[in-house]
């Protein structure tokens, strides 16, 4: 415990570094995965190939990727760009399938109605399909976000600063409290990012909130019926 | 005026949805396409706003081939009302109605103001304005659909089984409202339904369709009812059954002797 109190500054710094690696990677995952998913959902034949490719990327072990990627990008192994790129790659691989399913799930009747109203293809995508895929996209992005946050510590093996350094350092020096602090802080970061996404979702998709309350109300009514 | 000239639509698998359709829908009238499923009526409707492209033949609006018009601009100039209303689930009532004017460049503020007026015209309370589609009843959703179809003040209104999914009482109500609106607005309406009673109730002209998109008979409800061309039309109208009525004293009775009305 004393270690934690003595090293609050280190923990805070590592947490901040952790967030700075995870957030850009999460944003990249979303921004890259959505157009790829659009291709997969728009052109049936490309779907299989794209999703297979995404699956293969996700199957690459993380440590080798951290080491191979600099050869492709021309960065150093320890550069933040390298770490963010690797995390982003996994995020994209995971997100593409979620996003493709989310876009596919938008009611074709609604898309037809939008076309009949006189939406052009681009406007229809951004004003109708994307927002209606929103709830499913958000569900996928939450998984990607938590998975990214928990993948960041691997980069500590390369010596990049994040909460992962608390693991490696704590193990090497036999300080249990340091390892524990790393674990707890990682979980806290994951939960905070997840909550942030949920709040962002409510803000951007106001039509969904009442639907959720409707679900709650139905549960309450069901319970009331059971009790009665 | 909407005019189909030898319009056909066949699909890659060889099914013929519409074959050699020649049909004119006069301006300011309600023309009803009626037939059972598979008669190509929805396909015909969608040829007008280029959601479907004819394999051969033409569709003309006021003597201009729709194929020569930009599809997006064309659709913005034609009202479209579909079954289950086709409302955008993430937009409120007022924004759903404002959709087409906003697409055409009207400011959101003006479009919403006009949308509120339209709500009144189609018989929706203003308190519904901020509601999302799922918060409305089926009948209210259809009213929003009609208001949206009218919002850009189009000359033409395409209606694809707009009242198909609501219960009979609400449907009768919506039909009456449509006739009331039409008496005021005088749009050129092409209306698709599988319900012959609806066709008779609404149509200035009825077009009875057979499988494969062929016309069995067309004319005013009175003309068709008075002289059905063949057995298909007779049975489609129910003239060999429920609509084969006779007078028994002051009562009008159906073939089984059940009263369906009274001579006034």
PDB file of N, CA, C and O in Angstrom, chain A residues 157-189:
ATOM      1  N   UNK A 157       6.204  -4.623 -22.801  1.00  0.00           N
ATOM      2  CA  UNK A 157       7.304  -5.552 -23.053  1.00  0.00           C
ATOM      3  C   UNK A 157       8.343  -4.939 -23.979  1.00  0.00           C
ATOM      4  O   UNK A 157       9.489  -5.364 -24.026  1.00  0.00           O
ATOM      5  N   UNK A 158       7.906  -3.915 -24.755  1.00  0.00           N
ATOM      6  CA  UNK A 158       8.845  -3.204 -25.625  1.00  0.00           C
ATOM      7  C   UNK A 158       9.464  -2.030 -24.877  1.00  0.00           C
ATOM      8  O   UNK A 158      10.351  -1.365 -25.385  1.00  0.00           O
ATOM      9  N   UNK A 159       8.932  -1.757 -23.691  1.00  0.00           N
ATOM     10  CA  UNK A 159       9.431  -0.627 -22.915  1.00  0.00           C
ATOM     11  C   UNK A 159       8.646   0.649 -23.122  1.00  0.00           C
ATOM     12  O   UNK A 159       9.069   1.723 -22.711  1.00  0.00           O
ATOM     13  N   UNK A 160       7.482   0.580 -23.774  1.00  0.00           N
ATOM     14  CA  UNK A 160       6.662   1.773 -23.979  1.00  0.00           C
ATOM     15  C   UNK A 160       5.869   2.058 -22.707  1.00  0.00           C
ATOM     16  O   UNK A 160       5.321   1.146 -22.097  1.00  0.00           O
ATOM     17  N   UNK A 161       5.812   3.315 -22.309  1.00  0.00           N
ATOM     18  CA  UNK A 161       5.131   3.662 -21.060  1.00  0.00           C
ATOM     19  C   UNK A 161       3.615   3.498 -21.173  1.00  0.00           C
ATOM     20  O   UNK A 161       2.981   3.996 -22.106  1.00  0.00           O
ATOM     21  N   UNK A 162       3.052   2.740 -20.230  1.00  0.00           N
ATOM     22  CA  UNK A 162       1.606   2.616 -20.053  1.00  0.00           C
ATOM     23  C   UNK A 162       1.423   1.927 -18.710  1.00  0.00           C
ATOM     24  O   UNK A 162       2.411   1.658 -18.012  1.00  0.00           O
ATOM     25  N   UNK A 163       0.201   1.604 -18.348  1.00  0.00           N
ATOM     26  CA  UNK A 163      -0.009   0.898 -17.085  1.00  0.00           C
ATOM     27  C   UNK A 163       0.684  -0.467 -17.114  1.00  0.00           C
ATOM     28  O   UNK A 163       0.951  -1.057 -16.078  1.00  0.00           O
ATOM     29  N   UNK A 164       0.966  -0.957 -18.327  1.00  0.00           N
ATOM     30  CA  UNK A 164       1.674  -2.229 -18.455  1.00  0.00           C
ATOM     31  C   UNK A 164       3.047  -2.198 -17.793  1.00  0.00           C
ATOM     32  O   UNK A 164       3.528  -3.219 -17.294  1.00  0.00           O
ATOM     33  N   UNK A 165       3.670  -1.016 -17.787  1.00  0.00           N
ATOM     34  CA  UNK A 165       4.994  -0.903 -17.147  1.00  0.00           C
ATOM     35  C   UNK A 165       4.915  -1.253 -15.660  1.00  0.00           C
ATOM     36  O   UNK A 165       5.888  -1.729 -15.082  1.00  0.00           O
ATOM     37  N   UNK A 166       3.756  -0.971 -15.045  1.00  0.00           N
ATOM     38  CA  UNK A 166       3.595  -1.320 -13.631  1.00  0.00           C
ATOM     39  C   UNK A 166       3.633  -2.842 -13.459  1.00  0.00           C
ATOM     40  O   UNK A 166       4.131  -3.352 -12.465  1.00  0.00           O
ATOM     41  N   UNK A 167       3.082  -3.568 -14.466  1.00  0.00           N
ATOM     42  CA  UNK A 167       3.133  -5.040 -14.398  1.00  0.00           C
ATOM     43  C   UNK A 167       4.587  -5.503 -14.476  1.00  0.00           C
ATOM     44  O   UNK A 167       5.086  -6.202 -13.598  1.00  0.00           O
ATOM     45  N   UNK A 168       5.266  -5.112 -15.577  1.00  0.00           N
ATOM     46  CA  UNK A 168       6.620  -5.623 -15.816  1.00  0.00           C
ATOM     47  C   UNK A 168       7.554  -5.209 -14.688  1.00  0.00           C
ATOM     48  O   UNK A 168       8.282  -6.033 -14.135  1.00  0.00           O
ATOM     49  N   UNK A 169       7.478  -3.943 -14.307  1.00  0.00           N
ATOM     50  CA  UNK A 169       8.345  -3.437 -13.247  1.00  0.00           C
ATOM     51  C   UNK A 169       8.039  -4.129 -11.922  1.00  0.00           C
ATOM     52  O   UNK A 169       8.944  -4.542 -11.192  1.00  0.00           O
ATOM     53  N   UNK A 170       6.742  -4.267 -11.627  1.00  0.00           N
ATOM     54  CA  UNK A 170       6.317  -4.894 -10.372  1.00  0.00           C
ATOM     55  C   UNK A 170       6.773  -6.346 -10.288  1.00  0.00           C
ATOM     56  O   UNK A 170       7.242  -6.804  -9.243  1.00  0.00           O
ATOM     57  N   UNK A 171       6.680  -7.060 -11.415  1.00  0.00           N
ATOM     58  CA  UNK A 171       7.110  -8.460 -11.430  1.00  0.00           C
ATOM     59  C   UNK A 171       8.617  -8.560 -11.205  1.00  0.00           C
ATOM     60  O   UNK A 171       9.089  -9.334 -10.370  1.00  0.00           O
ATOM     61  N   UNK A 172       9.353  -7.720 -11.975  1.00  0.00           N
ATOM     62  CA  UNK A 172      10.810  -7.796 -11.883  1.00  0.00           C
ATOM     63  C   UNK A 172      11.304  -7.489 -10.475  1.00  0.00           C
ATOM     64  O   UNK A 172      12.197  -8.143  -9.960  1.00  0.00           O
ATOM     65  N   UNK A 173      10.693  -6.487  -9.854  1.00  0.00           N
ATOM     66  CA  UNK A 173      11.186  -6.065  -8.544  1.00  0.00           C
ATOM     67  C   UNK A 173      10.411  -6.706  -7.395  1.00  0.00           C
ATOM     68  O   UNK A 173      10.686  -6.428  -6.239  1.00  0.00           O
ATOM     69  N   UNK A 174       9.439  -7.558  -7.746  1.00  0.00           N
ATOM     70  CA  UNK A 174       8.699  -8.261  -6.707  1.00  0.00           C
ATOM     71  C   UNK A 174       7.814  -7.356  -5.866  1.00  0.00           C
ATOM     72  O   UNK A 174       7.592  -7.602  -4.686  1.00  0.00           O
ATOM     73  N   UNK A 175       7.312  -6.281  -6.478  1.00  0.00           N
ATOM     74  CA  UNK A 175       6.413  -5.392  -5.721  1.00  0.00           C
ATOM     75  C   UNK A 175       4.964  -5.728  -6.110  1.00  0.00           C
ATOM     76  O   UNK A 175       4.480  -5.329  -7.168  1.00  0.00           O
ATOM     77  N   UNK A 176       4.289  -6.456  -5.268  1.00  0.00           N
ATOM     78  CA  UNK A 176       2.932  -6.908  -5.564  1.00  0.00           C
ATOM     79  C   UNK A 176       1.965  -5.732  -5.718  1.00  0.00           C
ATOM     80  O   UNK A 176       1.125  -5.703  -6.619  1.00  0.00           O
ATOM     81  N   UNK A 177       2.115  -4.752  -4.830  1.00  0.00           N
ATOM     82  CA  UNK A 177       1.211  -3.588  -4.854  1.00  0.00           C
ATOM     83  C   UNK A 177       1.271  -2.876  -6.203  1.00  0.00           C
ATOM     84  O   UNK A 177       0.255  -2.371  -6.702  1.00  0.00           O
ATOM     85  N   UNK A 178       2.443  -2.856  -6.824  1.00  0.00           N
ATOM     86  CA  UNK A 178       2.589  -2.164  -8.110  1.00  0.00           C
ATOM     87  C   UNK A 178       1.804  -2.903  -9.202  1.00  0.00           C
ATOM     88  O   UNK A 178       1.107  -2.288 -10.016  1.00  0.00           O
ATOM     89  N   UNK A 179       1.917  -4.263  -9.182  1.00  0.00           N
ATOM     90  CA  UNK A 179       1.162  -5.064 -10.150  1.00  0.00           C
ATOM     91  C   UNK A 179      -0.335  -4.841  -9.955  1.00  0.00           C
ATOM     92  O   UNK A 179      -1.087  -4.597 -10.907  1.00  0.00           O
ATOM     93  N   UNK A 180      -0.739  -4.896  -8.690  1.00  0.00           N
ATOM     94  CA  UNK A 180      -2.161  -4.717  -8.361  1.00  0.00           C
ATOM     95  C   UNK A 180      -2.654  -3.347  -8.837  1.00  0.00           C
ATOM     96  O   UNK A 180      -3.723  -3.228  -9.457  1.00  0.00           O
ATOM     97  N   UNK A 181      -1.834  -2.326  -8.563  1.00  0.00           N
ATOM     98  CA  UNK A 181      -2.216  -0.967  -8.993  1.00  0.00           C
ATOM     99  C   UNK A 181      -2.395  -0.918 -10.507  1.00  0.00           C
ATOM    100  O   UNK A 181      -3.340  -0.304 -11.017  1.00  0.00           O
ATOM    101  N   UNK A 182      -1.505  -1.600 -11.227  1.00  0.00           N
ATOM    102  CA  UNK A 182      -1.600  -1.636 -12.689  1.00  0.00           C
ATOM    103  C   UNK A 182      -2.900  -2.278 -13.147  1.00  0.00           C
ATOM    104  O   UNK A 182      -3.596  -1.765 -14.039  1.00  0.00           O
ATOM    105  N   UNK A 183      -3.236  -3.399 -12.500  1.00  0.00           N
ATOM    106  CA  UNK A 183      -4.462  -4.112 -12.895  1.00  0.00           C
ATOM    107  C   UNK A 183      -5.693  -3.261 -12.627  1.00  0.00           C
ATOM    108  O   UNK A 183      -6.541  -3.057 -13.513  1.00  0.00           O
ATOM    109  N   UNK A 184      -5.767  -2.733 -11.389  1.00  0.00           N
ATOM    110  CA  UNK A 184      -6.947  -1.939 -11.007  1.00  0.00           C
ATOM    111  C   UNK A 184      -7.082  -0.713 -11.918  1.00  0.00           C
ATOM    112  O   UNK A 184      -8.169  -0.422 -12.438  1.00  0.00           O
ATOM    113  N   UNK A 185      -5.953  -0.034 -12.149  1.00  0.00           N
ATOM    114  CA  UNK A 185      -6.019   1.178 -12.979  1.00  0.00           C
ATOM    115  C   UNK A 185      -6.460   0.841 -14.404  1.00  0.00           C
ATOM    116  O   UNK A 185      -7.224   1.589 -15.023  1.00  0.00           O
ATOM    117  N   UNK A 186      -6.004  -0.297 -14.937  1.00  0.00           N
ATOM    118  CA  UNK A 186      -6.412  -0.695 -16.284  1.00  0.00           C
ATOM    119  C   UNK A 186      -7.925  -0.925 -16.345  1.00  0.00           C
ATOM    120  O   UNK A 186      -8.609  -0.475 -17.279  1.00  0.00           O
ATOM    121  N   UNK A 187      -8.431  -1.608 -15.322  1.00  0.00           N
ATOM    122  CA  UNK A 187      -9.880  -1.854 -15.281  1.00  0.00           C
ATOM    123  C   UNK A 187     -10.638  -0.531 -15.194  1.00  0.00           C
ATOM    124  O   UNK A 187     -11.636  -0.333 -15.903  1.00  0.00           O
ATOM    125  N   UNK A 188     -10.124   0.387 -14.359  1.00  0.00           N
ATOM    126  CA  UNK A 188     -10.790   1.681 -14.217  1.00  0.00           C
ATOM    127  C   UNK A 188     -10.817   2.420 -15.558  1.00  0.00           C
ATOM    128  O   UNK A 188     -11.851   2.948 -15.968  1.00  0.00           O
ATOM    129  N   UNK A 189      -9.677   2.421 -16.256  1.00  0.00           N
ATOM    130  CA  UNK A 189      -9.631   3.083 -17.558  1.00  0.00           C
ATOM    131  C   UNK A 189     -10.668   2.453 -18.505  1.00  0.00           C
ATOM    132  O   UNK A 189     -11.430   3.154 -19.188  1.00  0.00           O
TER     133      UNK A 189
END
